[in-house]
Short mmCIF file of N, CA and C in Angstrom, two decimals:
data_model
loop_
_atom_site.label_atom_id
_atom_site.label_comp_id
_atom_site.label_asym_id
_atom_site.label_seq_id
_atom_site.Cartn_x
_atom_site.Cartn_y
_atom_site.Cartn_z
N UNK M 1 19.91 61.07 44.08
CA UNK M 1 19.14 59.86 43.80
C UNK M 1 17.80 60.26 43.19
N UNK M 2 17.44 59.66 42.08
CA UNK M 2 16.17 59.98 41.45
C UNK M 2 15.10 59.05 41.99
N UNK M 3 13.89 59.57 42.03
CA UNK M 3 12.77 58.79 42.53
C UNK M 3 12.26 57.88 41.43
N UNK M 4 12.08 56.62 41.76
CA UNK M 4 11.62 55.64 40.79
C UNK M 4 10.10 55.55 40.84
N UNK M 5 9.47 55.66 39.68
CA UNK M 5 8.03 55.49 39.59
C UNK M 5 7.76 54.01 39.29
N UNK M 6 7.10 53.31 40.20
CA UNK M 6 6.86 51.87 39.98
C UNK M 6 6.14 51.55 38.68
N UNK M 7 5.21 52.41 38.27
CA UNK M 7 4.48 52.13 37.03
C UNK M 7 5.41 52.27 35.82
N UNK M 8 6.31 53.24 35.85
CA UNK M 8 7.29 53.37 34.78
C UNK M 8 8.24 52.17 34.76
N UNK M 9 8.61 51.70 35.94
CA UNK M 9 9.51 50.55 36.04
C UNK M 9 8.83 49.30 35.51
N UNK M 10 7.56 49.13 35.79
CA UNK M 10 6.79 47.99 35.27
C UNK M 10 6.80 48.03 33.74
N UNK M 11 6.55 49.22 33.18
CA UNK M 11 6.55 49.38 31.73
C UNK M 11 7.93 49.06 31.16
N UNK M 12 8.98 49.55 31.82
CA UNK M 12 10.35 49.30 31.38
C UNK M 12 10.66 47.81 31.36
N UNK M 13 10.26 47.10 32.41
CA UNK M 13 10.52 45.66 32.48
C UNK M 13 9.72 44.90 31.43
N UNK M 14 8.50 45.33 31.17
CA UNK M 14 7.70 44.70 30.11
C UNK M 14 8.35 44.95 28.75
N UNK M 15 8.82 46.18 28.52
CA UNK M 15 9.47 46.50 27.25
C UNK M 15 10.73 45.67 27.05
N UNK M 16 11.53 45.49 28.11
CA UNK M 16 12.75 44.69 28.02
C UNK M 16 12.45 43.27 27.58
N UNK M 17 11.31 42.76 28.02
CA UNK M 17 10.95 41.37 27.74
C UNK M 17 10.04 41.24 26.52
N UNK M 18 9.64 42.38 25.99
CA UNK M 18 8.69 42.40 24.88
C UNK M 18 7.37 41.74 25.29
N UNK M 19 6.94 42.02 26.52
CA UNK M 19 5.71 41.46 27.08
C UNK M 19 4.59 42.48 27.03
N UNK M 20 3.39 41.98 26.85
CA UNK M 20 2.19 42.80 27.02
C UNK M 20 1.80 42.76 28.50
N UNK M 21 0.90 43.63 28.88
CA UNK M 21 0.41 43.59 30.26
C UNK M 21 -0.35 42.29 30.52
N UNK M 22 -0.98 41.77 29.48
CA UNK M 22 -1.68 40.50 29.62
C UNK M 22 -0.69 39.38 29.98
N UNK M 23 0.45 39.34 29.28
CA UNK M 23 1.46 38.33 29.57
C UNK M 23 1.99 38.50 31.00
N UNK M 24 2.22 39.74 31.41
CA UNK M 24 2.71 39.99 32.76
C UNK M 24 1.69 39.51 33.79
N UNK M 25 0.42 39.82 33.57
CA UNK M 25 -0.61 39.39 34.50
C UNK M 25 -0.64 37.87 34.59
N UNK M 26 -0.52 37.21 33.46
CA UNK M 26 -0.56 35.74 33.42
C UNK M 26 0.59 35.12 34.20
N UNK M 27 1.84 35.59 33.98
CA UNK M 27 2.98 34.99 34.66
C UNK M 27 3.06 35.41 36.13
N UNK M 28 2.41 36.53 36.46
CA UNK M 28 2.44 37.03 37.84
C UNK M 28 1.32 36.46 38.70
N UNK M 29 0.32 35.90 38.05
CA UNK M 29 -0.79 35.34 38.81
C UNK M 29 -1.74 36.41 39.36
N UNK M 30 -1.77 37.55 38.71
CA UNK M 30 -2.75 38.57 39.11
C UNK M 30 -3.73 38.76 37.97
N UNK M 31 -4.90 39.26 38.30
CA UNK M 31 -5.93 39.46 37.28
C UNK M 31 -5.49 40.57 36.33
N UNK M 32 -5.73 40.36 35.04
CA UNK M 32 -5.39 41.38 34.05
C UNK M 32 -6.14 42.67 34.36
N UNK M 33 -7.39 42.55 34.80
CA UNK M 33 -8.17 43.75 35.11
C UNK M 33 -7.53 44.56 36.23
N UNK M 34 -6.93 43.88 37.20
CA UNK M 34 -6.23 44.57 38.30
C UNK M 34 -5.04 45.34 37.75
N UNK M 35 -4.25 44.69 36.92
CA UNK M 35 -3.07 45.33 36.35
C UNK M 35 -3.48 46.48 35.43
N UNK M 36 -4.46 46.26 34.58
CA UNK M 36 -4.92 47.28 33.65
C UNK M 36 -5.44 48.52 34.39
N UNK M 37 -6.24 48.29 35.41
CA UNK M 37 -6.77 49.41 36.21
C UNK M 37 -5.64 50.17 36.88
N UNK M 38 -4.67 49.45 37.42
CA UNK M 38 -3.54 50.07 38.09
C UNK M 38 -2.78 50.97 37.11
N UNK M 39 -2.51 50.47 35.92
CA UNK M 39 -1.76 51.22 34.91
C UNK M 39 -2.57 52.41 34.40
N UNK M 40 -3.81 52.16 34.03
CA UNK M 40 -4.63 53.21 33.41
C UNK M 40 -5.03 54.32 34.38
N UNK M 41 -5.19 53.98 35.64
CA UNK M 41 -5.58 54.99 36.64
C UNK M 41 -4.38 55.53 37.41
N UNK M 42 -3.19 55.07 37.04
CA UNK M 42 -1.94 55.50 37.68
C UNK M 42 -1.97 55.22 39.19
N UNK M 43 -2.57 54.08 39.55
CA UNK M 43 -2.59 53.65 40.95
C UNK M 43 -1.31 52.87 41.23
N UNK M 44 -0.67 53.18 42.33
CA UNK M 44 0.54 52.47 42.71
C UNK M 44 0.18 51.07 43.20
N UNK M 45 0.98 50.07 42.85
CA UNK M 45 0.68 48.71 43.30
C UNK M 45 0.89 48.56 44.80
N UNK M 46 0.08 47.71 45.40
CA UNK M 46 0.28 47.38 46.81
C UNK M 46 1.53 46.50 46.91
N UNK M 47 2.04 46.34 48.09
CA UNK M 47 3.23 45.50 48.27
C UNK M 47 2.99 44.06 47.83
N UNK M 48 1.85 43.44 48.21
CA UNK M 48 1.62 42.06 47.73
C UNK M 48 1.54 41.97 46.20
N UNK M 49 0.92 42.97 45.57
CA UNK M 49 0.84 42.98 44.11
C UNK M 49 2.23 43.15 43.51
N UNK M 50 3.02 44.05 44.09
CA UNK M 50 4.38 44.27 43.61
C UNK M 50 5.23 43.00 43.75
N UNK M 51 5.04 42.27 44.85
CA UNK M 51 5.77 41.01 45.03
C UNK M 51 5.40 40.01 43.95
N UNK M 52 4.12 39.94 43.61
CA UNK M 52 3.69 39.02 42.54
C UNK M 52 4.26 39.45 41.19
N UNK M 53 4.27 40.75 40.93
CA UNK M 53 4.82 41.25 39.68
C UNK M 53 6.31 40.93 39.58
N UNK M 54 7.03 41.16 40.67
CA UNK M 54 8.47 40.86 40.68
C UNK M 54 8.70 39.37 40.46
N UNK M 55 7.88 38.55 41.08
CA UNK M 55 7.99 37.10 40.88
C UNK M 55 7.77 36.76 39.41
N UNK M 56 6.78 37.38 38.81
CA UNK M 56 6.52 37.15 37.39
C UNK M 56 7.68 37.58 36.52
N UNK M 57 8.30 38.69 36.87
CA UNK M 57 9.47 39.16 36.13
C UNK M 57 10.72 38.33 36.43
N UNK M 58 10.67 37.57 37.52
CA UNK M 58 11.83 36.77 37.91
C UNK M 58 12.92 37.60 38.56
N UNK M 59 12.50 38.66 39.26
CA UNK M 59 13.45 39.54 39.94
C UNK M 59 13.02 39.73 41.39
N UNK M 60 13.93 40.21 42.20
CA UNK M 60 13.59 40.54 43.59
C UNK M 60 13.05 41.96 43.65
N UNK M 61 12.44 42.30 44.76
CA UNK M 61 11.97 43.67 44.95
C UNK M 61 13.17 44.62 44.95
N UNK M 62 14.30 44.17 45.49
CA UNK M 62 15.51 44.99 45.47
C UNK M 62 15.91 45.30 44.04
N UNK M 63 15.88 44.30 43.17
CA UNK M 63 16.22 44.51 41.75
C UNK M 63 15.20 45.43 41.08
N UNK M 64 13.95 45.37 41.53
CA UNK M 64 12.92 46.23 40.96
C UNK M 64 13.25 47.70 41.23
N UNK M 65 13.63 47.99 42.47
CA UNK M 65 13.89 49.38 42.86
C UNK M 65 15.32 49.83 42.59
N UNK M 66 16.24 48.90 42.40
CA UNK M 66 17.64 49.23 42.12
C UNK M 66 18.10 48.39 40.94
N UNK M 67 17.72 48.80 39.71
CA UNK M 67 17.98 47.97 38.53
C UNK M 67 19.44 47.57 38.34
N UNK M 68 20.37 48.38 38.73
CA UNK M 68 21.78 48.06 38.54
C UNK M 68 22.32 47.14 39.61
N UNK M 69 21.54 46.85 40.63
CA UNK M 69 21.99 46.07 41.77
C UNK M 69 22.37 44.64 41.40
N UNK M 70 21.62 44.03 40.51
CA UNK M 70 21.82 42.61 40.22
C UNK M 70 23.11 42.32 39.47
N UNK M 71 23.70 43.34 38.83
CA UNK M 71 24.91 43.07 38.07
C UNK M 71 26.17 43.58 38.75
N UNK M 72 26.07 44.05 39.99
CA UNK M 72 27.25 44.50 40.71
C UNK M 72 28.15 43.31 41.00
N UNK M 73 29.41 43.45 40.71
CA UNK M 73 30.37 42.39 41.00
C UNK M 73 30.43 41.31 39.94
N UNK M 74 29.68 41.46 38.86
CA UNK M 74 29.70 40.47 37.79
C UNK M 74 30.60 40.94 36.66
N UNK M 75 31.17 40.00 35.94
CA UNK M 75 31.91 40.36 34.74
C UNK M 75 30.91 40.83 33.68
N UNK M 76 31.38 41.44 32.64
CA UNK M 76 30.46 41.90 31.59
C UNK M 76 29.73 40.73 30.94
N UNK M 77 30.42 39.59 30.76
CA UNK M 77 29.77 38.41 30.20
C UNK M 77 28.67 37.89 31.13
N UNK M 78 28.96 37.85 32.43
CA UNK M 78 27.96 37.39 33.40
C UNK M 78 26.76 38.34 33.44
N UNK M 79 27.02 39.63 33.41
CA UNK M 79 25.93 40.61 33.43
C UNK M 79 25.07 40.48 32.18
N UNK M 80 25.71 40.24 31.02
CA UNK M 80 24.96 40.07 29.79
C UNK M 80 24.09 38.81 29.86
N UNK M 81 24.65 37.72 30.37
CA UNK M 81 23.88 36.47 30.52
C UNK M 81 22.69 36.67 31.45
N UNK M 82 22.91 37.37 32.56
CA UNK M 82 21.84 37.63 33.51
C UNK M 82 20.74 38.47 32.88
N UNK M 83 21.13 39.50 32.13
CA UNK M 83 20.14 40.35 31.47
C UNK M 83 19.32 39.56 30.47
N UNK M 84 19.98 38.74 29.67
CA UNK M 84 19.27 37.91 28.69
C UNK M 84 18.37 36.89 29.38
N UNK M 85 18.87 36.25 30.43
CA UNK M 85 18.10 35.25 31.16
C UNK M 85 16.86 35.87 31.78
N UNK M 86 17.01 37.05 32.35
CA UNK M 86 15.90 37.72 33.01
C UNK M 86 14.76 38.02 32.05
N UNK M 87 15.08 38.25 30.80
CA UNK M 87 14.07 38.59 29.81
C UNK M 87 13.31 37.38 29.26
N UNK M 88 13.73 36.18 29.62
CA UNK M 88 13.10 34.97 29.11
C UNK M 88 11.78 34.67 29.81
N UNK M 89 10.93 33.94 29.12
CA UNK M 89 9.71 33.44 29.72
C UNK M 89 10.08 32.34 30.72
N UNK M 90 9.19 32.01 31.65
CA UNK M 90 9.51 30.93 32.61
C UNK M 90 9.86 29.62 31.92
N UNK M 91 9.19 29.29 30.83
CA UNK M 91 9.48 28.05 30.13
C UNK M 91 10.87 28.10 29.49
N UNK M 92 11.20 29.26 28.91
CA UNK M 92 12.51 29.40 28.28
C UNK M 92 13.63 29.43 29.32
N UNK M 93 13.34 29.93 30.51
CA UNK M 93 14.34 29.91 31.59
C UNK M 93 14.68 28.46 31.94
N UNK M 94 13.67 27.63 32.01
CA UNK M 94 13.89 26.21 32.30
C UNK M 94 14.75 25.57 31.22
N UNK M 95 14.44 25.88 29.97
CA UNK M 95 15.24 25.34 28.87
C UNK M 95 16.69 25.84 28.93
N UNK M 96 16.86 27.12 29.23
CA UNK M 96 18.21 27.70 29.30
C UNK M 96 19.03 27.04 30.40
N UNK M 97 18.41 26.82 31.55
CA UNK M 97 19.12 26.17 32.67
C UNK M 97 19.51 24.76 32.29
N UNK M 98 18.60 24.03 31.67
CA UNK M 98 18.88 22.66 31.24
C UNK M 98 20.03 22.65 30.24
N UNK M 99 20.00 23.59 29.30
CA UNK M 99 21.06 23.68 28.30
C UNK M 99 22.41 23.99 28.95
N UNK M 100 22.41 24.94 29.88
CA UNK M 100 23.67 25.30 30.55
C UNK M 100 24.21 24.15 31.39
N UNK M 101 23.32 23.41 32.03
CA UNK M 101 23.77 22.24 32.79
C UNK M 101 24.42 21.21 31.86
N UNK M 102 23.83 21.03 30.67
CA UNK M 102 24.40 20.11 29.71
C UNK M 102 25.75 20.57 29.21
N UNK M 103 25.91 21.86 29.03
CA UNK M 103 27.18 22.40 28.57
C UNK M 103 28.25 22.29 29.64
N UNK M 104 27.88 22.53 30.91
CA UNK M 104 28.87 22.55 31.97
C UNK M 104 29.36 21.16 32.36
N UNK M 105 28.49 20.16 32.24
CA UNK M 105 28.83 18.76 32.56
C UNK M 105 29.40 18.60 33.97
N UNK M 106 29.11 19.60 34.82
CA UNK M 106 29.63 19.51 36.19
C UNK M 106 28.51 19.25 37.19
N UNK M 107 27.27 19.46 36.80
CA UNK M 107 26.17 19.28 37.77
C UNK M 107 25.41 18.01 37.50
#
């Protein structure tokens, strides 16, 4: 098992979403200066900060530390949808859910 560096994982998740640290700070509800200092000084995030970051990314802490966890047991189509959905902004997630509900006509 390889050791996961939380700062590298934060960068990876930002890259997947094409987000800047400013965007991450905004959706996470943490000060940009806090995030910038953490990244630039290589300070590990506290648990409350990590929880806010995960919330901003729309993932659980488990998904943060075990990236492959969220797609276990899913078909390839489901895993692809989940990956695409996770990369959306909160506003786009709302639109995607609304669109899928309209397509399914079951809810």
